[in-house]
mmCIF file with all atom_site columns, C-alpha atoms in Angstrom:
data_model
loop_
_atom_site.group_PDB
_atom_site.id
_atom_site.type_symbol
_atom_site.label_atom_id
_atom_site.label_alt_id
_atom_site.label_comp_id
_atom_site.label_asym_id
_atom_site.label_entity_id
_atom_site.label_seq_id
_atom_site.pdbx_PDB_ins_code
_atom_site.Cartn_x
_atom_site.Cartn_y
_atom_site.Cartn_z
_atom_site.occupancy
_atom_site.B_iso_or_equiv
_atom_site.pdbx_formal_charge
_atom_site.auth_seq_id
_atom_site.auth_comp_id
_atom_site.auth_asym_id
_atom_site.auth_atom_id
_atom_site.pdbx_PDB_model_num
ATOM 1   C CA . UNK R 1 1   ? 3.735  174.855 190.413 1.00 51.00 ? 154 UNK R CA 1
ATOM 2   C CA . UNK R 1 2   ? 7.754  173.765 192.346 1.00 62.00 ? 155 UNK R CA 1
ATOM 3   C CA . UNK R 1 3   ? 8.655  177.317 189.991 1.00 78.00 ? 156 UNK R CA 1
ATOM 4   C CA . UNK R 1 4   ? 6.704  179.187 191.422 1.00 93.00 ? 157 UNK R CA 1
ATOM 5   C CA . UNK R 1 5   ? 7.902  181.782 193.837 1.00 97.00 ? 158 UNK R CA 1
ATOM 6   C CA . UNK R 1 6   ? 5.947  181.552 196.938 1.00 98.00 ? 159 UNK R CA 1
ATOM 7   C CA . UNK R 1 7   ? 7.360  184.545 198.986 1.00 98.00 ? 160 UNK R CA 1
ATOM 8   C CA . UNK R 1 8   ? 8.834  186.473 197.898 1.00 98.00 ? 161 UNK R CA 1
ATOM 9   C CA . UNK R 1 9   ? 11.213 188.377 201.050 1.00 98.00 ? 162 UNK R CA 1
ATOM 10  C CA . UNK R 1 10  ? 11.529 192.716 201.486 1.00 98.00 ? 163 UNK R CA 1
ATOM 11  C CA . UNK R 1 11  ? 14.362 193.716 202.913 1.00 98.00 ? 164 UNK R CA 1
ATOM 12  C CA . UNK R 1 12  ? 14.445 197.394 203.424 1.00 98.00 ? 165 UNK R CA 1
ATOM 13  C CA . UNK R 1 13  ? 18.091 198.852 204.151 1.00 98.00 ? 166 UNK R CA 1
ATOM 14  C CA . UNK R 1 14  ? 19.848 201.723 205.159 1.00 98.00 ? 167 UNK R CA 1
ATOM 15  C CA . UNK R 1 15  ? 23.567 202.147 206.814 1.00 98.00 ? 168 UNK R CA 1
ATOM 16  C CA . UNK R 1 16  ? 22.880 198.611 208.681 1.00 98.00 ? 169 UNK R CA 1
ATOM 17  C CA . UNK R 1 17  ? 26.695 196.935 207.358 1.00 98.00 ? 170 UNK R CA 1
ATOM 18  C CA . UNK R 1 18  ? 27.060 195.907 211.153 1.00 98.00 ? 171 UNK R CA 1
ATOM 19  C CA . UNK R 1 19  ? 23.949 193.723 210.768 1.00 98.00 ? 172 UNK R CA 1
ATOM 20  C CA . UNK R 1 20  ? 23.085 193.378 207.340 1.00 98.00 ? 173 UNK R CA 1
ATOM 21  C CA . UNK R 1 21  ? 24.836 189.932 207.303 1.00 98.00 ? 174 UNK R CA 1
ATOM 22  C CA . UNK R 1 22  ? 22.639 188.763 210.497 1.00 98.00 ? 175 UNK R CA 1
ATOM 23  C CA . UNK R 1 23  ? 20.092 189.898 208.174 1.00 98.00 ? 176 UNK R CA 1
ATOM 24  C CA . UNK R 1 24  ? 20.908 188.315 205.523 1.00 98.00 ? 177 UNK R CA 1
ATOM 25  C CA . UNK R 1 25  ? 21.965 184.958 206.912 1.00 98.00 ? 178 UNK R CA 1
ATOM 26  C CA . UNK R 1 26  ? 19.005 184.861 208.678 1.00 98.00 ? 179 UNK R CA 1
ATOM 27  C CA . UNK R 1 27  ? 17.002 184.316 205.465 1.00 98.00 ? 180 UNK R CA 1
ATOM 28  C CA . UNK R 1 28  ? 19.457 182.055 203.854 1.00 98.00 ? 181 UNK R CA 1
ATOM 29  C CA . UNK R 1 29  ? 18.653 179.700 206.760 1.00 98.00 ? 182 UNK R CA 1
ATOM 30  C CA . UNK R 1 30  ? 15.457 179.040 206.064 1.00 98.00 ? 183 UNK R CA 1
ATOM 31  C CA . UNK R 1 31  ? 14.603 175.503 205.413 1.00 98.00 ? 184 UNK R CA 1
ATOM 32  C CA . UNK R 1 32  ? 11.192 175.873 203.205 1.00 98.00 ? 185 UNK R CA 1
ATOM 33  C CA . UNK R 1 33  ? 9.678  173.220 200.767 1.00 97.00 ? 186 UNK R CA 1
ATOM 34  C CA . UNK R 1 34  ? 8.917  176.444 198.090 1.00 97.00 ? 187 UNK R CA 1
ATOM 35  C CA . UNK R 1 35  ? 10.627 179.012 195.557 1.00 97.00 ? 188 UNK R CA 1
ATOM 36  C CA . UNK R 1 36  ? 11.773 182.578 197.275 1.00 98.00 ? 189 UNK R CA 1
ATOM 37  C CA . UNK R 1 37  ? 12.900 185.566 196.188 1.00 98.00 ? 190 UNK R CA 1
ATOM 38  C CA . UNK R 1 38  ? 14.792 188.343 198.114 1.00 98.00 ? 191 UNK R CA 1
ATOM 39  C CA . UNK R 1 39  ? 14.156 192.368 196.880 1.00 98.00 ? 192 UNK R CA 1
ATOM 40  C CA . UNK R 1 40  ? 16.824 194.481 199.040 1.00 98.00 ? 193 UNK R CA 1
ATOM 41  C CA . UNK R 1 41  ? 16.226 198.062 198.219 1.00 98.00 ? 194 UNK R CA 1
ATOM 42  C CA . UNK R 1 42  ? 19.141 200.131 199.672 1.00 98.00 ? 195 UNK R CA 1
ATOM 43  C CA . UNK R 1 43  ? 18.708 203.729 200.821 1.00 97.00 ? 196 UNK R CA 1
ATOM 44  C CA . UNK R 1 44  ? 21.728 205.483 199.483 1.00 97.00 ? 197 UNK R CA 1
ATOM 45  C CA . UNK R 1 45  ? 24.233 203.519 202.700 1.00 98.00 ? 198 UNK R CA 1
ATOM 46  C CA . UNK R 1 46  ? 26.644 205.713 202.826 1.00 97.00 ? 199 UNK R CA 1
ATOM 47  C CA . UNK R 1 47  ? 28.362 203.011 204.835 1.00 98.00 ? 200 UNK R CA 1
ATOM 48  C CA . UNK R 1 48  ? 30.624 199.625 203.558 1.00 98.00 ? 201 UNK R CA 1
ATOM 49  C CA . UNK R 1 49  ? 26.043 197.841 203.345 1.00 98.00 ? 202 UNK R CA 1
ATOM 50  C CA . UNK R 1 50  ? 25.610 198.125 199.358 1.00 98.00 ? 203 UNK R CA 1
ATOM 51  C CA . UNK R 1 51  ? 29.284 196.564 198.807 1.00 98.00 ? 204 UNK R CA 1
ATOM 52  C CA . UNK R 1 52  ? 27.818 193.636 201.303 1.00 98.00 ? 205 UNK R CA 1
ATOM 53  C CA . UNK R 1 53  ? 24.542 193.308 199.717 1.00 98.00 ? 206 UNK R CA 1
ATOM 54  C CA . UNK R 1 54  ? 26.545 193.079 196.115 1.00 98.00 ? 207 UNK R CA 1
ATOM 55  C CA . UNK R 1 55  ? 28.849 189.946 197.586 1.00 98.00 ? 208 UNK R CA 1
ATOM 56  C CA . UNK R 1 56  ? 25.542 188.878 197.911 1.00 98.00 ? 209 UNK R CA 1
ATOM 57  C CA . UNK R 1 57  ? 23.377 188.914 194.906 1.00 98.00 ? 210 UNK R CA 1
ATOM 58  C CA . UNK R 1 58  ? 27.189 188.045 193.650 1.00 98.00 ? 211 UNK R CA 1
ATOM 59  C CA . UNK R 1 59  ? 27.197 184.862 195.435 1.00 98.00 ? 212 UNK R CA 1
ATOM 60  C CA . UNK R 1 60  ? 23.361 184.009 194.777 1.00 98.00 ? 213 UNK R CA 1
ATOM 61  C CA . UNK R 1 61  ? 21.693 185.748 191.812 1.00 97.00 ? 214 UNK R CA 1
ATOM 62  C CA . UNK R 1 62  ? 19.401 183.330 191.553 1.00 96.00 ? 215 UNK R CA 1
ATOM 63  C CA . UNK R 1 63  ? 18.142 184.594 194.957 1.00 98.00 ? 216 UNK R CA 1
ATOM 64  C CA . UNK R 1 64  ? 18.803 188.009 195.386 1.00 98.00 ? 217 UNK R CA 1
ATOM 65  C CA . UNK R 1 65  ? 18.052 191.511 193.591 1.00 98.00 ? 218 UNK R CA 1
ATOM 66  C CA . UNK R 1 66  ? 19.979 194.684 194.892 1.00 98.00 ? 219 UNK R CA 1
ATOM 67  C CA . UNK R 1 67  ? 18.650 197.814 194.415 1.00 98.00 ? 220 UNK R CA 1
ATOM 68  C CA . UNK R 1 68  ? 21.211 200.113 195.202 1.00 98.00 ? 221 UNK R CA 1
ATOM 69  C CA . UNK R 1 69  ? 20.146 204.181 195.616 1.00 96.00 ? 222 UNK R CA 1
ATOM 70  C CA . UNK R 1 70  ? 21.807 207.369 194.291 1.00 94.00 ? 223 UNK R CA 1
ATOM 71  C CA . UNK R 1 71  ? 20.082 209.210 196.875 1.00 96.00 ? 224 UNK R CA 1
ATOM 72  C CA . UNK R 1 72  ? 17.249 209.379 199.356 1.00 95.00 ? 225 UNK R CA 1
ATOM 73  C CA . UNK R 1 73  ? 14.233 208.007 198.179 1.00 96.00 ? 226 UNK R CA 1
ATOM 74  C CA . UNK R 1 74  ? 12.897 207.225 201.823 1.00 96.00 ? 227 UNK R CA 1
ATOM 75  C CA . UNK R 1 75  ? 11.803 204.536 203.074 1.00 95.00 ? 228 UNK R CA 1
ATOM 76  C CA . UNK R 1 76  ? 7.869  204.642 201.951 1.00 96.00 ? 229 UNK R CA 1
ATOM 77  C CA . UNK R 1 77  ? 8.806  205.119 197.815 1.00 97.00 ? 230 UNK R CA 1
ATOM 78  C CA . UNK R 1 78  ? 11.866 202.317 198.885 1.00 97.00 ? 231 UNK R CA 1
ATOM 79  C CA . UNK R 1 79  ? 9.411  200.116 200.029 1.00 98.00 ? 232 UNK R CA 1
ATOM 80  C CA . UNK R 1 80  ? 6.696  200.239 197.698 1.00 98.00 ? 233 UNK R CA 1
ATOM 81  C CA . UNK R 1 81  ? 9.121  200.087 194.968 1.00 97.00 ? 234 UNK R CA 1
ATOM 82  C CA . UNK R 1 82  ? 10.272 196.465 195.724 1.00 98.00 ? 235 UNK R CA 1
ATOM 83  C CA . UNK R 1 83  ? 6.936  195.334 195.968 1.00 98.00 ? 236 UNK R CA 1
ATOM 84  C CA . UNK R 1 84  ? 6.324  196.840 193.047 1.00 97.00 ? 237 UNK R CA 1
ATOM 85  C CA . UNK R 1 85  ? 9.245  194.127 191.509 1.00 97.00 ? 238 UNK R CA 1
ATOM 86  C CA . UNK R 1 86  ? 7.867  191.325 193.552 1.00 98.00 ? 239 UNK R CA 1
ATOM 87  C CA . UNK R 1 87  ? 6.707  188.196 191.935 1.00 97.00 ? 240 UNK R CA 1
ATOM 88  C CA . UNK R 1 88  ? 6.365  185.641 195.027 1.00 97.00 ? 241 UNK R CA 1
ATOM 89  C CA . UNK R 1 89  ? 2.328  184.518 196.208 1.00 97.00 ? 242 UNK R CA 1
ATOM 90  C CA . UNK R 1 90  ? 2.797  186.927 200.115 1.00 98.00 ? 243 UNK R CA 1
ATOM 91  C CA . UNK R 1 91  ? 5.142  189.220 201.024 1.00 98.00 ? 244 UNK R CA 1
ATOM 92  C CA . UNK R 1 92  ? 7.942  188.942 203.506 1.00 98.00 ? 245 UNK R CA 1
ATOM 93  C CA . UNK R 1 93  ? 9.764  191.963 206.068 1.00 98.00 ? 246 UNK R CA 1
ATOM 94  C CA . UNK R 1 94  ? 12.617 192.048 207.396 1.00 98.00 ? 247 UNK R CA 1
ATOM 95  C CA . UNK R 1 95  ? 14.521 195.502 208.629 1.00 97.00 ? 248 UNK R CA 1
ATOM 96  C CA . UNK R 1 96  ? 17.706 195.773 207.847 1.00 97.00 ? 249 UNK R CA 1
ATOM 97  C CA . UNK R 1 97  ? 19.006 195.975 211.485 1.00 97.00 ? 250 UNK R CA 1
ATOM 98  C CA . UNK R 1 98  ? 17.002 193.043 212.578 1.00 98.00 ? 251 UNK R CA 1
ATOM 99  C CA . UNK R 1 99  ? 16.872 189.112 211.994 1.00 98.00 ? 252 UNK R CA 1
ATOM 100 C CA . UNK R 1 100 ? 14.557 186.079 211.993 1.00 98.00 ? 253 UNK R CA 1
ATOM 101 C CA . UNK R 1 101 ? 15.311 183.722 215.393 1.00 97.00 ? 254 UNK R CA 1
ATOM 102 C CA . UNK R 1 102 ? 13.454 180.549 213.942 1.00 97.00 ? 255 UNK R CA 1
ATOM 103 C CA . UNK R 1 103 ? 15.024 178.676 210.829 1.00 98.00 ? 256 UNK R CA 1
ATOM 104 C CA . UNK R 1 104 ? 11.375 176.872 209.951 1.00 98.00 ? 257 UNK R CA 1
ATOM 105 C CA . UNK R 1 105 ? 9.278  180.750 209.723 1.00 98.00 ? 258 UNK R CA 1
ATOM 106 C CA . UNK R 1 106 ? 8.940  181.543 207.050 1.00 98.00 ? 259 UNK R CA 1
ATOM 107 C CA . UNK R 1 107 ? 7.251  178.393 206.098 1.00 98.00 ? 260 UNK R CA 1
ATOM 108 C CA . UNK R 1 108 ? 5.235  178.450 208.558 1.00 97.00 ? 261 UNK R CA 1
ATOM 109 C CA . UNK R 1 109 ? 3.789  181.513 207.859 1.00 96.00 ? 262 UNK R CA 1
ATOM 110 C CA . UNK R 1 110 ? 3.176  180.464 204.254 1.00 97.00 ? 263 UNK R CA 1
ATOM 111 C CA . UNK R 1 111 ? 1.338  176.687 205.887 1.00 97.00 ? 264 UNK R CA 1
#
């Protein structure tokens, strides 16, 4: 089914304002023939990371689901909660201070 989400991209972030845009843009540049979603969990950043995430969620509401934590819950719980929300057949992970170089990464992995 074409409406099914094939991949849930899970992004964990904390105080990544210098890097998060590049991370998210590397997801958006993916060339795929399937639907995917981006689940972002911010663990109570004290910089402008939450504002940047909301900007992307507002710009791409059909793609991004942002969870802003109001207190630190730690990477393990943050990851677990995003995995529970994931609707994709497959999971892909990207840290908020990292990025993908290959714009066919997700397609190659699904194939």
